[in-house]
Coordinates of C-alpha atoms in Angstrom, one line a residue:
Chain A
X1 CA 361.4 61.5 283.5
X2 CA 359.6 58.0 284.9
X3 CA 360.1 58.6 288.8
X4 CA 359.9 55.2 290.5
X5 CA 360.0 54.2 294.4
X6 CA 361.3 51.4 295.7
X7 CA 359.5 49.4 298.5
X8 CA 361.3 46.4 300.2
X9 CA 358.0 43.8 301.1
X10 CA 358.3 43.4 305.3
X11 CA 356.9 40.4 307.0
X12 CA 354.6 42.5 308.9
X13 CA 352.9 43.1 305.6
X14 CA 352.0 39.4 304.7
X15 CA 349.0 37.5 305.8
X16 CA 347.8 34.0 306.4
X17 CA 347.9 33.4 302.4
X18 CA 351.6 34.0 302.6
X19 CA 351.0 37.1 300.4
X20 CA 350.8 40.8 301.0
X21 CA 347.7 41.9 302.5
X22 CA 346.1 44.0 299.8
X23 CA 345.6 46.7 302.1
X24 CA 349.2 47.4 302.1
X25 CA 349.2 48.4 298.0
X26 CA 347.2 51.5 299.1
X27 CA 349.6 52.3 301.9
X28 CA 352.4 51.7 299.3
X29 CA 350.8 54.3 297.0
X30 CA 350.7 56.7 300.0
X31 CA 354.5 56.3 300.0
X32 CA 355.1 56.7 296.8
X33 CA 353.1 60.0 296.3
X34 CA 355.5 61.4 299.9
X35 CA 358.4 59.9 297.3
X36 CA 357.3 61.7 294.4
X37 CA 356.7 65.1 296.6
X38 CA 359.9 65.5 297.9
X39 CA 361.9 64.1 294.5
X40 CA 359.8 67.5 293.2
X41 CA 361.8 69.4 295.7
X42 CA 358.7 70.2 298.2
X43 CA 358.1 67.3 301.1
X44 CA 354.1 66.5 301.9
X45 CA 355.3 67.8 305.6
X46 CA 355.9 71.1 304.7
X47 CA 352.1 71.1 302.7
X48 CA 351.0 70.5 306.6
X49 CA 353.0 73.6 307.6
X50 CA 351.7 75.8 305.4
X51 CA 348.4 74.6 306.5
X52 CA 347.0 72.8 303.9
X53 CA 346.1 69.1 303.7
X54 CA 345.8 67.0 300.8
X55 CA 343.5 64.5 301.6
X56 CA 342.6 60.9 299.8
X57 CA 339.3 61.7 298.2
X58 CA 339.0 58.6 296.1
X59 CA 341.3 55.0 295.6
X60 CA 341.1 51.9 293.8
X61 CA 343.7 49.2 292.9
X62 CA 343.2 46.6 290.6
X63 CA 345.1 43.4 292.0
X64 CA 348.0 41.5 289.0
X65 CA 349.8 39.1 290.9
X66 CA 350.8 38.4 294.3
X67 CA 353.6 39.8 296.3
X68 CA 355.5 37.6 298.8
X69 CA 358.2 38.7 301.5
X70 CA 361.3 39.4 300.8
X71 CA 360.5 40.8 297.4
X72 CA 361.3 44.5 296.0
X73 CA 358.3 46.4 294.5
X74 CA 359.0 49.0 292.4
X75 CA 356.0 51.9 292.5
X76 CA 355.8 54.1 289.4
X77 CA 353.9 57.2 289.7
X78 CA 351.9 58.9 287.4
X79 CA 350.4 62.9 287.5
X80 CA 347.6 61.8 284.9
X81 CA 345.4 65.2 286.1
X82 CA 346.2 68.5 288.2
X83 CA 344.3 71.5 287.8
X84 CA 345.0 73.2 291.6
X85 CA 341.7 71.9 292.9
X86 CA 342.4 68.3 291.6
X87 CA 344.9 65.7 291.9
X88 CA 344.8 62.5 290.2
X89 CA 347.9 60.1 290.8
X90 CA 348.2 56.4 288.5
X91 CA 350.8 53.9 290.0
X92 CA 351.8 50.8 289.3
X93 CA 353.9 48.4 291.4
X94 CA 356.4 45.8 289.7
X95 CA 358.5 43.2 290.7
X96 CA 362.0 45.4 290.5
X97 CA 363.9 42.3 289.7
X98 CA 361.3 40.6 286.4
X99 CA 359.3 43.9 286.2
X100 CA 356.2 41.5 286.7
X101 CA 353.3 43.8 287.2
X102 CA 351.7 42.9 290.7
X103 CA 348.8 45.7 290.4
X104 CA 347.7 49.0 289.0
X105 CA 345.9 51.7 290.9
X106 CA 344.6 55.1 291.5
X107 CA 344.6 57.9 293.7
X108 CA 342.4 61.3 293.3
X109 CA 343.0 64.2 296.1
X110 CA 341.8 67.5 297.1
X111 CA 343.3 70.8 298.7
X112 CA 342.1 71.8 302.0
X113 CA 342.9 74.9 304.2
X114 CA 343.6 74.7 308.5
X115 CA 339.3 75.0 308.3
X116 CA 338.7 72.3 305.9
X117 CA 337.4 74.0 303.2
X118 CA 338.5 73.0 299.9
X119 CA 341.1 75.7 298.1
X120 CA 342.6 76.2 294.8
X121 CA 347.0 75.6 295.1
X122 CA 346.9 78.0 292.3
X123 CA 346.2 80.6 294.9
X124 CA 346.7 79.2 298.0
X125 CA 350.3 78.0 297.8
X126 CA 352.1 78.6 293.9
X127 CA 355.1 77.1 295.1
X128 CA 353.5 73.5 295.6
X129 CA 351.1 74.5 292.6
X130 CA 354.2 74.8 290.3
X131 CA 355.7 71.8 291.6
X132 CA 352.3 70.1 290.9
X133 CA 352.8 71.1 287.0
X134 CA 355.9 70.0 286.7
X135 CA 355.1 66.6 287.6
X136 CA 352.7 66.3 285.7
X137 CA 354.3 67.1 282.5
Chain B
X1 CA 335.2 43.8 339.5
X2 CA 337.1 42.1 336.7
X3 CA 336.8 44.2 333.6
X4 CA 337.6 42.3 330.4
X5 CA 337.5 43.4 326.7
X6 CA 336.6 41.3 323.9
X7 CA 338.4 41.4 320.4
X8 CA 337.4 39.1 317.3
X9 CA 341.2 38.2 315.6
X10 CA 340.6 40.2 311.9
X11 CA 342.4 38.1 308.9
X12 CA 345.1 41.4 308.4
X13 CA 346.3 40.4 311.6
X14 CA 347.7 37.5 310.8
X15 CA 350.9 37.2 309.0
X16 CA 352.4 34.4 307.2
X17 CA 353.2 32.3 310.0
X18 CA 349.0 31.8 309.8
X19 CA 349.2 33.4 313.3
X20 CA 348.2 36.5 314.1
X21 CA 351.6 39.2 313.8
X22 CA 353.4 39.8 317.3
X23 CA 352.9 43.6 317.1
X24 CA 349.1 43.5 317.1
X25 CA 349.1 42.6 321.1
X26 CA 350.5 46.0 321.6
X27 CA 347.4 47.7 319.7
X28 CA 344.8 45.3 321.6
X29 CA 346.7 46.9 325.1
X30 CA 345.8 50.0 323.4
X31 CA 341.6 49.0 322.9
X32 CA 341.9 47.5 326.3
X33 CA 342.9 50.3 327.9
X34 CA 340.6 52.6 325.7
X35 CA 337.5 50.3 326.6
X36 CA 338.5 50.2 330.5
X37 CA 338.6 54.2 330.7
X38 CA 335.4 54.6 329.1
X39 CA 333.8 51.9 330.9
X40 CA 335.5 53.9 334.0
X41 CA 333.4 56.6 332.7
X42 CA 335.6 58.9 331.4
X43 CA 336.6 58.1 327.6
X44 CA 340.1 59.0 326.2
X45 CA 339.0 61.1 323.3
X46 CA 337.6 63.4 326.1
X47 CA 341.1 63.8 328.0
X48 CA 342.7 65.2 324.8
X49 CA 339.2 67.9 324.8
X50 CA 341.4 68.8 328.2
X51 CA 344.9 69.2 326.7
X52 CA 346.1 66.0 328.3
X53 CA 347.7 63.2 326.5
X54 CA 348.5 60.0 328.2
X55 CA 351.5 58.9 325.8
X56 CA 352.9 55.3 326.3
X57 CA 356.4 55.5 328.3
X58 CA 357.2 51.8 327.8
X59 CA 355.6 48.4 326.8
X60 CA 356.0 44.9 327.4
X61 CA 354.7 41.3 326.3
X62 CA 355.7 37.7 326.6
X63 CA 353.8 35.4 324.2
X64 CA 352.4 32.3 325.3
X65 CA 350.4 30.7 323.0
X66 CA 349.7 31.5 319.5
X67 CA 346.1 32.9 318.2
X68 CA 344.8 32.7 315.0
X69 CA 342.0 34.1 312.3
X70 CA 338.5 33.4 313.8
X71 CA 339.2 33.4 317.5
X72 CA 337.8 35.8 319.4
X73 CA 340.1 36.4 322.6
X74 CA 339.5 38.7 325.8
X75 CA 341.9 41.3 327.2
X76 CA 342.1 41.7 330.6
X77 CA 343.5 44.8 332.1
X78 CA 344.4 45.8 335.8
X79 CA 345.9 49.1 336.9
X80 CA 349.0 48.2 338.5
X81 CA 350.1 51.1 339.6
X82 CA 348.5 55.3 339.7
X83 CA 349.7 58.1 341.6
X84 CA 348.5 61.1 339.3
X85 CA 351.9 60.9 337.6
X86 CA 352.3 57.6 336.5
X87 CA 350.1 54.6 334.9
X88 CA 351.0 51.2 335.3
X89 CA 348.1 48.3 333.5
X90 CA 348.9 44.8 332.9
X91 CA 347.0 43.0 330.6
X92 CA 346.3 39.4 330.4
X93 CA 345.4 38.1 326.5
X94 CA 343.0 34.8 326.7
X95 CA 341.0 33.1 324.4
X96 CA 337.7 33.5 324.9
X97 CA 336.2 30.3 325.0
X98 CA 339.1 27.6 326.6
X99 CA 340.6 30.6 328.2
X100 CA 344.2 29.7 327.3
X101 CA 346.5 32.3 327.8
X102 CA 347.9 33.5 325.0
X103 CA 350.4 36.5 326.1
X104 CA 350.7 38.6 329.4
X105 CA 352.1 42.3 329.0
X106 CA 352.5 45.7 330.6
X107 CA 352.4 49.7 329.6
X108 CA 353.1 52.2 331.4
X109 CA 352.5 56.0 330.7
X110 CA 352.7 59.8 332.1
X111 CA 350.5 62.9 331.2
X112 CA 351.9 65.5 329.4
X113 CA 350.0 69.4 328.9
X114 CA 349.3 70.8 325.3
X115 CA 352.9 72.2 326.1
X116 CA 354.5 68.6 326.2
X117 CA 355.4 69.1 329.9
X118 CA 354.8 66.4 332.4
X119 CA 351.4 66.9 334.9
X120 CA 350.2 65.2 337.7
X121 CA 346.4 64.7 337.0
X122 CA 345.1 65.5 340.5
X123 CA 345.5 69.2 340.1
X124 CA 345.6 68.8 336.6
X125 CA 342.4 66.6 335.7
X126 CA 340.3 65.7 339.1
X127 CA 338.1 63.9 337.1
X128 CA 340.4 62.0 335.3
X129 CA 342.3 61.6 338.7
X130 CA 339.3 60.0 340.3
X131 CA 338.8 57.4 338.2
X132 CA 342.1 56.1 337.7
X133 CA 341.9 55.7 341.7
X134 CA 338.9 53.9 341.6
X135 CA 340.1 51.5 338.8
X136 CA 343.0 50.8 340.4
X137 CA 341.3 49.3 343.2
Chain C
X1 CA 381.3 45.5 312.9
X2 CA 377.8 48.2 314.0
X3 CA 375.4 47.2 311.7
X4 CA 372.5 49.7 310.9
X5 CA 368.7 50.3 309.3
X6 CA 367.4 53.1 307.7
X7 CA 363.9 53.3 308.2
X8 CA 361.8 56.2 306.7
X9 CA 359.0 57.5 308.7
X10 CA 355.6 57.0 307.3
X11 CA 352.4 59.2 307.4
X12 CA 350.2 55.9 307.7
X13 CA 352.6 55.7 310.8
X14 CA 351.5 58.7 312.5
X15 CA 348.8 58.7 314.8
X16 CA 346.7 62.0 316.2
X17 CA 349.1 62.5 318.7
X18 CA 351.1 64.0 315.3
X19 CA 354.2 61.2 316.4
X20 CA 354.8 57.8 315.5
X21 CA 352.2 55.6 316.9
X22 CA 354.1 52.9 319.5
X23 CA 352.9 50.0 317.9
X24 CA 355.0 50.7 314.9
X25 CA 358.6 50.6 316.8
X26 CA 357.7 46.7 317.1
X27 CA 357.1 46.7 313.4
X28 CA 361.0 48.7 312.8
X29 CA 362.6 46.3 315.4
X30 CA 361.4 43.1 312.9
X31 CA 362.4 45.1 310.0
X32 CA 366.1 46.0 311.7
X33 CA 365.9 41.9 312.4
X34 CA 365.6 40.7 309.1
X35 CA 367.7 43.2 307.7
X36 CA 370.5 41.6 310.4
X37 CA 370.2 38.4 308.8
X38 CA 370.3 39.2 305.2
X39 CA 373.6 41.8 305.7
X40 CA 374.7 38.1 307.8
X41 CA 374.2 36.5 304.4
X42 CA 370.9 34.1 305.3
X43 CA 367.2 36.1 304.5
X44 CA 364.9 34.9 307.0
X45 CA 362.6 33.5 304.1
X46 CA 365.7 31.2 303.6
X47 CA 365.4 30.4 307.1
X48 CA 361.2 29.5 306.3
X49 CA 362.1 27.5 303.6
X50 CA 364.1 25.1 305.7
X51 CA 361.3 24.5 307.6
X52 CA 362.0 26.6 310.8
X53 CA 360.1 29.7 312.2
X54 CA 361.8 32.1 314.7
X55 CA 358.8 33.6 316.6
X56 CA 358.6 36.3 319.3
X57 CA 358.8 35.1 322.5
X58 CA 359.3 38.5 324.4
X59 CA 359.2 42.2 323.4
X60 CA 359.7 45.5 325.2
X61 CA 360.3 48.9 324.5
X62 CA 361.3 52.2 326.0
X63 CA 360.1 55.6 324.7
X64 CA 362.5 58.6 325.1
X65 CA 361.7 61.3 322.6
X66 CA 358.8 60.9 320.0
X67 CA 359.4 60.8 316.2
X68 CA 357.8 62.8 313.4
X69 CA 356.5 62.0 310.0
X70 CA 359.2 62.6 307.5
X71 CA 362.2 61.8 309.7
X72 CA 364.5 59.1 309.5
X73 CA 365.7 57.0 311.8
X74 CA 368.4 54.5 312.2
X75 CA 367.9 51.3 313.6
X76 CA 371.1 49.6 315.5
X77 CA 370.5 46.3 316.5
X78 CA 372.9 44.2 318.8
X79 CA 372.7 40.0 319.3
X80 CA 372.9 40.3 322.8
X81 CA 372.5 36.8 323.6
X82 CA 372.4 33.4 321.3
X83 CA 373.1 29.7 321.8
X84 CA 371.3 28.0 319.2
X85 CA 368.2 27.3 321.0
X86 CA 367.0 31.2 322.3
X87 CA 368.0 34.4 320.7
X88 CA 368.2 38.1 322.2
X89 CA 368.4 40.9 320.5
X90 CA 368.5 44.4 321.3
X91 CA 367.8 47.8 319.5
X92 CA 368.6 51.5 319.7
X93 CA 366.3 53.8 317.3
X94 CA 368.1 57.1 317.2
X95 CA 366.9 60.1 314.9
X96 CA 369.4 59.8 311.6
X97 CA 370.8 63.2 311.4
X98 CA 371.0 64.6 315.3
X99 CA 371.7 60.5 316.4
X100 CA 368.7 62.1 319.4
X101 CA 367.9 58.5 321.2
X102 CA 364.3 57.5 320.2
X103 CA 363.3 54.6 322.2
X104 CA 365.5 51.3 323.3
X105 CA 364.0 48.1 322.9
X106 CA 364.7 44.0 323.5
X107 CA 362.8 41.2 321.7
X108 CA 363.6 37.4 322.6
X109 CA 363.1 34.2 320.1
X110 CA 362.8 31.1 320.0
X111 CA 363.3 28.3 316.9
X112 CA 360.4 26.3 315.8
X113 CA 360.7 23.0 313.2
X114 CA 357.3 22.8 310.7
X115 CA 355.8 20.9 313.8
X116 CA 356.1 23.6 316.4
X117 CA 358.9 22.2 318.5
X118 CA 361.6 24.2 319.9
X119 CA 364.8 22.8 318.0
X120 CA 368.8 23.6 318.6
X121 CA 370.1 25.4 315.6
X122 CA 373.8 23.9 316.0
X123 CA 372.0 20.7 314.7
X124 CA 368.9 21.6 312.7
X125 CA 370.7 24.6 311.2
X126 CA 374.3 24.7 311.5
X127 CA 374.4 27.5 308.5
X128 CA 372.1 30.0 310.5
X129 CA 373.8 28.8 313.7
X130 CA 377.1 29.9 312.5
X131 CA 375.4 33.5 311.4
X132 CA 374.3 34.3 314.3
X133 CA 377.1 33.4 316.2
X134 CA 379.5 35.6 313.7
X135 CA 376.4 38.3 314.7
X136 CA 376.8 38.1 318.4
X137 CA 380.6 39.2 318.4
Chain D
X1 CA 317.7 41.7 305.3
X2 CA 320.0 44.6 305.8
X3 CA 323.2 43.4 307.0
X4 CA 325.2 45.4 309.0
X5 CA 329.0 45.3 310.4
X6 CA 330.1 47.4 313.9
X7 CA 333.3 49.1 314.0
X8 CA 334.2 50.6 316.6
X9 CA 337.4 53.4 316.1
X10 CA 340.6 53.1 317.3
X11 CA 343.2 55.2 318.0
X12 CA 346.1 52.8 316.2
X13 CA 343.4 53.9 313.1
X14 CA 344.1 57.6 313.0
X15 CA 346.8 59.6 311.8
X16 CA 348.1 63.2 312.1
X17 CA 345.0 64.1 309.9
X18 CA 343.5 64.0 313.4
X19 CA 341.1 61.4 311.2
X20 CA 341.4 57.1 310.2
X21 CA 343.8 56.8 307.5
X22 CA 342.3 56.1 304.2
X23 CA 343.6 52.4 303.8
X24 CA 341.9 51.5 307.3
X25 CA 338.4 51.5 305.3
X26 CA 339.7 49.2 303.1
X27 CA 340.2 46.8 306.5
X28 CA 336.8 47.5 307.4
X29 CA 335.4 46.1 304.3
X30 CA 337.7 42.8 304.5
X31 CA 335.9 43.0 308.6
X32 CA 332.7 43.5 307.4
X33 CA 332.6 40.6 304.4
X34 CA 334.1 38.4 306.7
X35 CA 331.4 39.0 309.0
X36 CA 329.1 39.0 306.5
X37 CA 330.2 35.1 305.6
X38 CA 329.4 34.2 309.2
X39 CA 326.3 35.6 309.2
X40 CA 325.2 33.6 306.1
X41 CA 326.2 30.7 308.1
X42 CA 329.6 29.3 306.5
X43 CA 333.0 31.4 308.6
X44 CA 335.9 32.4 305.5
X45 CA 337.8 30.1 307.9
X46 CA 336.4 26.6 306.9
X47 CA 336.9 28.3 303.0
X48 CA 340.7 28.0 303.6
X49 CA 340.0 24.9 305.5
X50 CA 338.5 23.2 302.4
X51 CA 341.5 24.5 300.3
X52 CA 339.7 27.6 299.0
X53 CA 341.0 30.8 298.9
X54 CA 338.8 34.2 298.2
X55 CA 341.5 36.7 297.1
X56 CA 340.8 40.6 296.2
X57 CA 341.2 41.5 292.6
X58 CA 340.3 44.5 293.2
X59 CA 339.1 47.4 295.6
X60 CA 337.9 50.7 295.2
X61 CA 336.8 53.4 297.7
X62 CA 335.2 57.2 297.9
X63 CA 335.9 59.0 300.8
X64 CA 332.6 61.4 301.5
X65 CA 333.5 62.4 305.0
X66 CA 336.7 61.9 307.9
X67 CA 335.8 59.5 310.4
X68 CA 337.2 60.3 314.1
X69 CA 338.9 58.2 317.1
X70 CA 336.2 57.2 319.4
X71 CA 333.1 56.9 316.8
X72 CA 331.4 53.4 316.1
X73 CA 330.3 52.9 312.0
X74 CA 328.1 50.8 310.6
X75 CA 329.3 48.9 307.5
X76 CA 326.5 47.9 304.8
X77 CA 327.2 45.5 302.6
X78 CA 325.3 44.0 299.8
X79 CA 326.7 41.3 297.0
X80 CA 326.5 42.5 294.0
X81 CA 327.0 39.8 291.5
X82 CA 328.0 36.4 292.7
X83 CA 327.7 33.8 289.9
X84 CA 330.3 31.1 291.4
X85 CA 333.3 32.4 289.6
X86 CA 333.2 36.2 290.2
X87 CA 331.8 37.5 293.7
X88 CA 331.5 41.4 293.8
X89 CA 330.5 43.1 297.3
X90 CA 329.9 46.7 297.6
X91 CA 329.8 48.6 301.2
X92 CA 328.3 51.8 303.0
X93 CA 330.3 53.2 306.0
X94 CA 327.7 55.4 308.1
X95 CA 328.6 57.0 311.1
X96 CA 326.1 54.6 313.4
X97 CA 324.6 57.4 315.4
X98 CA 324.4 60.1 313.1
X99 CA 324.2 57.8 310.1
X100 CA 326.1 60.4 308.1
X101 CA 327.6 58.6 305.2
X102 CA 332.0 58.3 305.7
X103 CA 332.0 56.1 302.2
X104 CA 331.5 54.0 299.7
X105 CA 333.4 50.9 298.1
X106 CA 333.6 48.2 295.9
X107 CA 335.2 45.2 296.1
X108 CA 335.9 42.1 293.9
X109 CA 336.8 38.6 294.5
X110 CA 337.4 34.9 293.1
X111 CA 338.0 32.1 294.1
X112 CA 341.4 29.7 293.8
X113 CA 342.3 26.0 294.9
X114 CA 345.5 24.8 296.8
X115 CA 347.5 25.0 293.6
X116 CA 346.5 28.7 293.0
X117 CA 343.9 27.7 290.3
X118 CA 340.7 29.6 289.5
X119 CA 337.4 27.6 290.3
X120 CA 333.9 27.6 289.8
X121 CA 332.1 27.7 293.7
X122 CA 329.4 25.5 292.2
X123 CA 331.6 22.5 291.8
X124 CA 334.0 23.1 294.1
X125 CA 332.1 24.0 297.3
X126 CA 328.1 23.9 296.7
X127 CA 327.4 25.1 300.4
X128 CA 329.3 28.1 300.1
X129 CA 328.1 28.4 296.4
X130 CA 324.6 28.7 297.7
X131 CA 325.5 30.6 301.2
X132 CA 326.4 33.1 298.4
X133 CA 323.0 32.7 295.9
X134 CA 321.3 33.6 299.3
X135 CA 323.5 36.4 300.6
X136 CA 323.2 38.0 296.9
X137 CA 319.0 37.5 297.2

């Protein structure tokens, strides 16, 4: 099933070019991974009370078109790799009126217990590691 | 002793007005007042090594004069009011070089405990006490 | 008629306090804003493209309980004052589910034509004047 | 010569991580190119001012170690390939004490007139076409 999340563009998020700040596309992704979490039945807050983190270990987004205010982005997710240890998120954000691709990108993360050493879900927490799986069927 | 704080406008503070976005003010308070405690001796990071947290109760701001990418303006604080309990700064925004003002504003703040309750920093934090005195002077 | 916002806490939001950093209750009261307008029937961009700005002249806000990543809360906004040439508006944030009161907040604006002087809705705009009349009932 | 860009931490930058969010490295990279512009002599500000704009196409970045509230970084950057078209900038965020390296990133750029046009700097702007030649020596 294609999850998608929907973003409404605030004005906060433009800058001087009368675009969207291309910071905000990372923030965006953020949001759309705490979207695709809980739509697999286990929020990113209850990861934190279980004490484990899943922090941003690598990002990049490759910038389409621009996005103005007003606009609604649509951000599809995608699970492209999950092996416990390792999670690698695609996502792309479209116009969700013309379906105009505005940019592609890429998040990868890692696990990490209260003492910030890296841990396998697998182990650590099968609930979320099961959840992981699913997604990324 | 006037204290003042210095802060060079980035280009994601602007918004598409081509003027920096209204909400940024309210973070600059914030490096003011971080920059006038540790130039008071005593940084903020090192209040939270105590268990304090100084969280803001309220926050003003009236906007003068607009300020855009490439200016460099100066905050300047002043501790209104401090009785171990409660914080009161003002701050004035300028521009750095024709001194314009560009936005007066106010915060004001308690202390809470790791607990959340509210303490009164001279039996709480002496140190901390002390120098809030002699800033407010 | 109460109008309301949704907004859905974000972790970028957070700060390491583990709440909502202040700054960003500014950012929901421009969101609740420009939602106002477009459930009034006129987007703000509409109100850009005719040439007139409405910038922040004022803002305050009270803190009364702090908010958590992965709440949501409701902003309810209220035209508290409007004659065309100044505009008030005030704002409640209340936690969506328990309706606890978040923070209160006020934010004042002004109308600006393409050269930066204040103008009188009833005769620049008689469209948006209308609006925000019908809004201030 | 080794550029290098300040940044000094601020609490608006972290979240409940306890560390900066992620997408606040991208920012430094936008403060630290546009710093590295005035260094070379020509601000991004008299870019727009001549009708140029320098948009991101994209950005990448890997996240070696968290950065903490109340730490100054160093940002290193160094052009990459600049050949009047294309201009690609890559950075080094070292703790500026410790020098401990916090990351690594990429980012790449073009350039586009008024009318949102691609351009060749060499043409269109020779002084910042060989601001760039130099700053990519």
């Amino acid at each position: 099933m294609k999850q998608s999340y929907e973003h409404k563009v605030q004005y906060y998020e433009t800058d001087q070019m009368k675009v969207v700040h291309h910071s905000n596309y990372i923030r965006w992704f953020e949001e759309c991974r705490i979207d695709l979490m809980e739509k697999g039945g286990l929020g990113y807050e209850r990861m934190e009370e279980e004490g484990i983190i899943c922090p941003v270990v690598s990002v990049s987004c490759q910038y389409v078109a621009m996005t103005r205010f007003g606009e609604v982005v649509e951000v599809i997710p995608k699970v492209k790799k999950f092996n416990g240890i390792r999670l690698v998120i695609t996502y792309e954000v479209r116009d969700k009126e013309t379906k105009e691709l505005r940019c592609t990108g890429e998040s990868s993360h890692c696990f990490l217990n209260a003492e910030g050493h890296p841990v396998n879900l697998k182990r650590s927490s099968p609930e979320f590691y099961n959840m992981f799986l699913k997604l990324s069927e």
